[in-house]
Coordinates of C-alpha atoms in Angstrom, one line a residue:
X1282 CA 0.0 0.1 -0.1
X1283 CA 1.4 3.5 -0.6
X1284 CA 2.6 5.4 2.3
X1285 CA 3.6 9.1 2.7
X1286 CA 7.4 9.7 2.2
X1287 CA 9.4 9.0 5.2
X1288 CA 12.8 10.7 6.0
X1289 CA 16.1 8.6 5.6
X1290 CA 16.2 5.1 6.5
X1291 CA 12.7 4.3 7.9
X1292 CA 11.2 1.1 9.5
X1293 CA 7.5 0.6 10.3
X1294 CA 7.3 -1.7 13.4
X1295 CA 3.8 -1.6 14.7
X1296 CA 0.2 -1.9 13.0
X1297 CA -3.1 -2.0 14.6
X1298 CA -6.8 -1.8 13.0
X1299 CA -10.2 -1.2 14.5
X1300 CA -12.1 -1.6 11.3
X1301 CA -11.9 -1.2 7.6
X1302 CA -11.4 2.6 7.8
X1303 CA -9.5 2.8 10.9
X1304 CA -5.8 1.6 11.3
X1305 CA -2.4 3.0 12.6
X1306 CA 1.2 2.2 11.9
X1307 CA 4.3 3.4 13.9
X1308 CA 8.0 3.2 13.5
X1309 CA 10.9 5.4 13.0
X1310 CA 12.4 7.6 10.3
X1311 CA 16.0 8.8 9.9
X1312 CA 16.9 5.6 11.7
X1313 CA 20.6 5.9 10.9
X1314 CA 20.9 9.2 12.9
X1315 CA 19.3 8.4 16.1
X1316 CA 15.8 8.1 14.8
X1317 CA 12.5 10.3 14.9
X1318 CA 9.2 8.6 15.8
X1319 CA 6.6 8.6 13.1
X1320 CA 2.8 7.6 13.2
X1321 CA 0.8 7.0 10.3
X1322 CA -3.2 6.6 10.0
X1323 CA -5.3 4.9 7.5
X1324 CA -8.7 6.4 7.0
X1325 CA -10.1 3.9 4.3
X1326 CA -8.5 5.5 1.3
X1327 CA -5.0 6.5 2.2
X1328 CA -2.2 6.4 4.9
X1329 CA -1.4 10.0 6.2
X1330 CA 1.0 11.3 8.9
X1331 CA -0.3 12.2 12.3
X1332 CA 1.7 14.3 14.8
X1333 CA 2.9 13.0 18.0
X1334 CA 3.2 15.0 21.2
X1335 CA 6.5 16.7 22.0
X1336 CA 8.8 14.2 23.8
X1337 CA 7.1 11.2 22.4
X1338 CA 9.5 8.4 21.8
X1339 CA 9.5 5.5 19.6
X1340 CA 6.2 3.6 19.8
X1341 CA 6.6 0.1 20.2
X1342 CA 3.0 -1.0 20.7
X1343 CA -0.4 -0.1 19.2
X1344 CA -3.9 -0.8 20.1
X1345 CA -7.1 0.4 18.4
X1346 CA -10.7 0.2 19.5
X1347 CA -12.3 2.6 16.9
X1348 CA -11.7 5.9 14.7
X1349 CA -11.5 7.8 17.8
X1350 CA -10.0 5.4 20.4
X1351 CA -6.5 4.1 19.9
X1352 CA -3.4 3.9 22.1
X1353 CA 0.5 3.6 21.8
X1354 CA 3.2 2.8 24.3
X1355 CA 6.7 4.1 24.0
X1356 CA 9.8 3.0 25.9
X1357 CA 12.3 5.9 26.1
X1358 CA 9.8 7.9 28.3
X1359 CA 10.8 10.8 30.7
X1360 CA 7.4 11.0 32.3
X1361 CA 4.3 9.6 30.4
X1362 CA 5.1 6.4 28.5
X1363 CA 1.6 6.2 27.0
X1364 CA -0.5 8.0 24.3
X1365 CA -4.1 8.1 23.3
X1366 CA -5.8 9.2 20.2
X1367 CA -9.2 10.9 20.8
X1368 CA -10.2 11.4 17.1
X1369 CA -8.5 14.9 16.9
X1370 CA -4.8 14.3 18.0
X1371 CA -2.6 12.1 20.1
X1372 CA -1.9 13.0 23.6
X1373 CA 0.1 11.9 26.5
X1374 CA -1.4 9.5 29.2
X1375 CA 0.6 8.7 32.1
X1376 CA 0.8 5.2 33.9
X1377 CA 0.1 5.3 37.5
X1378 CA 3.0 6.7 39.7
X1379 CA 5.9 4.3 40.0
X1380 CA 4.9 2.1 37.0
X1381 CA 6.7 1.9 33.5
X1382 CA 6.1 0.2 30.6
X1383 CA 9.1 -2.1 30.6
X1384 CA 9.6 -5.5 32.7
X1385 CA 12.4 -8.1 33.0
X1386 CA 12.6 -9.6 29.5
X1387 CA 15.2 -10.6 27.1
X1388 CA 13.5 -8.8 24.1
X1389 CA 11.4 -5.7 25.8
X1390 CA 11.0 -3.8 22.5
X1391 CA 9.2 -6.5 20.8
X1392 CA 6.6 -7.0 23.6
X1393 CA 2.8 -6.7 23.1
X1394 CA 1.9 -4.8 26.0
X1395 CA -1.3 -2.8 25.1
X1396 CA -4.7 -4.1 23.6
X1397 CA -7.9 -3.0 22.8
X1398 CA -11.0 -4.4 21.0
X1399 CA -14.0 -2.5 19.4
X1400 CA -16.7 -1.7 22.0
X1401 CA -14.2 -3.0 24.4
X1402 CA -11.9 -1.6 27.1
X1403 CA -8.0 -1.1 26.6
X1404 CA -5.5 -3.1 28.8
X1405 CA -1.7 -2.7 29.5
X1406 CA 0.9 -4.4 31.5
X1407 CA 3.6 -2.5 33.2
X1408 CA 6.2 -3.0 35.9
X1409 CA 6.4 -1.6 39.3
X1410 CA 10.3 -1.1 39.7
X1411 CA 9.9 -0.5 43.6
X1412 CA 7.6 -3.3 44.4
X1413 CA 9.5 -5.5 41.9
X1414 CA 6.4 -6.9 40.2
X1415 CA 4.2 -6.6 36.8
X1416 CA 0.9 -4.8 37.1
X1417 CA -2.2 -5.1 35.1
X1418 CA -3.8 -1.8 33.7
X1419 CA -7.0 -0.8 32.5
X1420 CA -7.8 2.5 30.7
X1421 CA -10.9 4.0 32.5
X1422 CA -12.3 7.5 32.2
X1423 CA -9.1 8.9 30.5
X1424 CA -6.4 7.3 32.7
X1425 CA -4.6 4.1 33.3
X1426 CA -5.6 2.3 36.8
X1427 CA -4.1 -0.7 38.4
X1428 CA -6.1 -4.1 38.6
X1429 CA -5.8 -6.7 40.9
X1430 CA -4.8 -10.1 39.6
X1431 CA -5.6 -13.5 41.2
X1432 CA -1.7 -14.1 41.9
X1433 CA 1.2 -11.6 41.9
X1434 CA 2.9 -11.3 38.4
X1435 CA 6.8 -11.5 38.6
X1436 CA 6.7 -10.2 34.9
X1437 CA 4.2 -10.1 32.3
X1438 CA 5.0 -10.4 28.7
X1439 CA 1.7 -9.5 26.9
X1440 CA -1.8 -8.7 27.1
X1441 CA -4.8 -9.4 24.7
X1442 CA -8.3 -8.0 24.7
X1443 CA -11.3 -9.5 22.8
X1444 CA -14.1 -7.9 24.8
X1445 CA -14.9 -6.5 28.1
X1446 CA -15.4 -10.0 29.2
X1447 CA -12.4 -11.6 27.6
X1448 CA -9.0 -10.5 28.6
X1449 CA -5.7 -12.7 28.6
X1450 CA -2.5 -11.7 30.3
X1451 CA 0.6 -14.1 29.8
X1452 CA 3.0 -13.9 32.9
X1453 CA 5.4 -15.6 35.3
X1454 CA 3.2 -15.7 38.1
X1455 CA 3.9 -16.4 42.0
X1456 CA 1.5 -19.4 42.3
X1457 CA 0.8 -20.5 45.7
X1458 CA 2.9 -23.9 46.5
X1459 CA 4.5 -23.6 42.8
X1460 CA 6.6 -20.3 42.9
X1461 CA 7.4 -18.5 39.9
X1462 CA 5.5 -20.3 37.1
X1463 CA 4.6 -19.5 33.5
X1464 CA 0.8 -19.1 33.1
X1465 CA -2.0 -17.2 31.5
X1466 CA -4.3 -15.2 33.5
X1467 CA -7.9 -15.0 32.0
X1468 CA -10.7 -12.2 33.0
X1469 CA -14.2 -12.9 32.2
X1470 CA -15.8 -9.8 33.0
X1471 CA -16.3 -10.6 36.7
X1472 CA -13.5 -12.9 38.0
X1473 CA -9.9 -13.8 37.1
X1474 CA -8.8 -17.4 36.6
X1475 CA -5.2 -18.9 36.4
X1476 CA -4.6 -21.1 33.4
X1477 CA -1.6 -23.3 33.3
X1478 CA 0.1 -24.5 30.1
X1479 CA 3.0 -27.0 29.4
X1480 CA 5.9 -24.5 30.0
X1481 CA 9.2 -24.6 28.4
X1482 CA 12.7 -23.5 29.6
X1483 CA 13.9 -20.3 27.8
X1484 CA 10.6 -19.4 26.2
X1485 CA 8.0 -16.7 26.8
X1486 CA 4.4 -16.1 25.4
X1487 CA 5.1 -13.1 23.0
X1488 CA 1.5 -12.7 21.9
X1489 CA -1.8 -13.8 22.4
X1490 CA -5.0 -13.7 19.9
X1491 CA -8.4 -14.7 21.7
X1492 CA -11.0 -15.9 18.9
X1493 CA -13.9 -17.2 21.0
X1494 CA -14.4 -18.9 24.4
X1495 CA -13.1 -22.1 22.7
X1496 CA -10.3 -20.8 20.5
X1497 CA -7.3 -18.8 21.6
X1498 CA -4.1 -18.4 19.7
X1499 CA -0.6 -17.9 21.3
X1500 CA 2.9 -17.4 20.0
X1501 CA 5.5 -18.9 22.1
X1502 CA 9.1 -17.4 21.4
X1503 CA 12.5 -18.3 22.4
X1504 CA 14.3 -15.8 24.8
X1505 CA 17.4 -16.1 22.6
X1506 CA 17.9 -15.8 18.8
X1507 CA 17.3 -19.5 18.1
X1508 CA 14.5 -19.8 15.4
X1509 CA 12.4 -22.2 17.4
X1510 CA 9.0 -20.5 17.7
X1511 CA 5.7 -22.2 18.5
X1512 CA 2.1 -21.7 17.5
X1513 CA -0.2 -22.5 20.7
X1514 CA -3.9 -23.0 20.5
X1515 CA -6.3 -23.3 23.4
X1516 CA -9.8 -25.2 22.7
X1517 CA -11.5 -24.0 26.0
X1518 CA -10.0 -27.0 27.8
X1519 CA -6.2 -27.7 27.0
X1520 CA -3.5 -26.3 25.1
X1521 CA -1.7 -27.8 22.0
X1522 CA 1.1 -26.5 20.0
X1523 CA 2.9 -26.9 16.8
X1524 CA 6.5 -25.8 15.6
X1525 CA 6.2 -22.8 13.3
X1526 CA 8.4 -23.8 10.0
X1527 CA 10.5 -20.4 10.1
X1528 CA 13.5 -20.0 8.0
X1529 CA 16.7 -21.6 9.5
X1530 CA 18.9 -19.2 7.3
X1531 CA 21.9 -17.9 9.6
X1532 CA 21.1 -14.3 10.7
X1533 CA 17.3 -14.4 10.1
X1534 CA 15.6 -13.0 13.3
X1535 CA 11.9 -13.8 13.4
X1536 CA 9.8 -11.2 15.1
X1537 CA 7.0 -12.4 17.0
X1538 CA 3.7 -11.8 15.1
X1539 CA 0.6 -13.3 15.3
X1540 CA -3.0 -12.7 13.8
X1541 CA -6.1 -14.9 13.5
X1542 CA -7.4 -15.3 9.9
X1543 CA -11.3 -14.9 10.7
X1544 CA -11.9 -18.4 9.8
X1545 CA -10.4 -20.7 12.4
X1546 CA -6.9 -20.3 11.4
X1547 CA -3.8 -18.2 12.3
X1548 CA -1.2 -16.1 10.4
X1549 CA 2.3 -15.4 11.5
X1550 CA 5.5 -14.1 9.6
X1551 CA 8.9 -14.9 9.4
X1552 CA 12.1 -12.9 8.2
X1553 CA 13.8 -14.1 5.2
X1554 CA 17.4 -13.2 3.7
X1555 CA 17.2 -15.2 0.5
X1556 CA 13.3 -15.2 -0.6
X1557 CA 10.1 -13.5 -0.3
X1558 CA 7.9 -16.0 1.4
X1559 CA 7.6 -14.0 4.5
X1560 CA 3.9 -15.0 5.6
X1561 CA 3.0 -18.3 6.9
X1562 CA -0.7 -19.6 7.3
X1563 CA -1.7 -22.4 9.7
X1564 CA -5.3 -23.8 8.9
X1565 CA -6.6 -27.4 9.3
X1566 CA -3.5 -28.7 10.8
X1567 CA -1.3 -27.6 7.8
X1568 CA 1.2 -24.5 6.9
X1569 CA 1.3 -22.9 3.7
X1570 CA 3.7 -19.8 2.7
X1571 CA 3.2 -16.7 0.8
X1572 CA 4.9 -13.9 -0.6
X1573 CA 4.5 -10.3 -0.1
X1574 CA 3.1 -8.2 -3.0
X1575 CA 5.2 -6.6 -5.7
X1576 CA 8.7 -7.8 -4.2
X1577 CA 9.5 -11.0 -6.0
X1578 CA 12.8 -12.6 -4.7
X1579 CA 13.3 -9.7 -2.3
X1580 CA 14.1 -10.7 1.3
X1581 CA 12.0 -8.9 4.2
X1582 CA 11.7 -8.4 8.0
X1583 CA 7.9 -8.4 8.9
X1584 CA 7.7 -6.6 12.3
X1585 CA 3.8 -6.8 13.1
X1586 CA 0.5 -8.1 11.6
X1587 CA -3.2 -7.2 12.6
X1588 CA -6.4 -8.3 11.3
X1589 CA -9.0 -6.0 10.4
X1590 CA -12.0 -6.5 12.7
X1591 CA -15.2 -8.0 11.2
X1592 CA -13.1 -9.1 8.0
X1593 CA -10.6 -11.5 6.9
X1594 CA -8.1 -8.6 5.7
X1595 CA -4.7 -8.6 7.2
X1596 CA -2.3 -5.6 7.5
X1597 CA 1.2 -6.0 7.9
X1598 CA 4.3 -3.6 8.6
X1599 CA 8.0 -4.0 8.0
X1600 CA 11.1 -3.4 6.1
X1601 CA 12.2 -5.1 2.6
X1602 CA 15.8 -6.0 1.9
X1603 CA 16.5 -6.0 5.6
X1604 CA 18.9 -3.1 7.1
X1605 CA 18.5 -1.3 3.8
X1606 CA 14.7 -0.7 3.2
X1607 CA 12.4 0.4 1.9
X1608 CA 9.7 0.2 4.8
X1609 CA 6.5 -1.4 3.6
X1610 CA 2.9 -1.6 4.6
X1611 CA 1.0 -4.6 2.9
X1612 CA -2.5 -5.8 2.9
X1613 CA -4.1 -9.1 2.3
X1614 CA -7.6 -8.6 1.3

């Protein structure tokens, strides 16, 4: 998809959509000289630039609930680490005192730490450095407020919102009798439940996509750079997993991306150095690969995926010819 001109080496790392006529993408321009944060918005016809508040850093996660309701989180904050779009402008919205957007993790810049859904609330996860624990946050009446969880969270890697009655958080939780344990917390609108899954050493849950009460996808990534990610699925009772067949090319790092396909399957992406088959689709127990549009034979790093709610359309953001550009936004209709 055509995008406005960006300055110097530019990379778009985040994308979120609330509907066919509202989506946002964020990243950096002039990346070789320190980088300047950039925000783009889709209005159903074209991508346009949007101004960010003075002092805003690189946006590392986006969430959208509607044309007048979107959120961004940035890491290099002095003060407020969060942004809110009200339909007119982006403004800074601080986390509660003492809470920051980072938590102990090997890959803090790739965390999915804010989520929202049409007609649903926005949630985020942060870290209280004084208490040395992760905290759940909900956006209420124009501000972020702490939410109690059923067990303390040592750290939280991602949050996902399907509705006001369907919120998921992946964490290392301090479970009574078990100590720090990898688990997921689920909010059903009235109470929390703790859901265990078969954990693996040196891994973490990078992204969750809830589809229904009996279908939840999750991307399990390695804490190192070994390309061994897994696609996990919850059927309402138990978890199953399958290895994601990513490229084993040396130097190909795979960003943890995930989107459901709107029809019981899921999309992920992989970074390539020798070919253009960057998109992987899982459906009916089988993987297939697809290439990006209009870049045959050109390798790419896909940084983020997002399905347009109510459709089967998928947005992606990334960079072709890694480390050299150009940046791109692609759409699968």
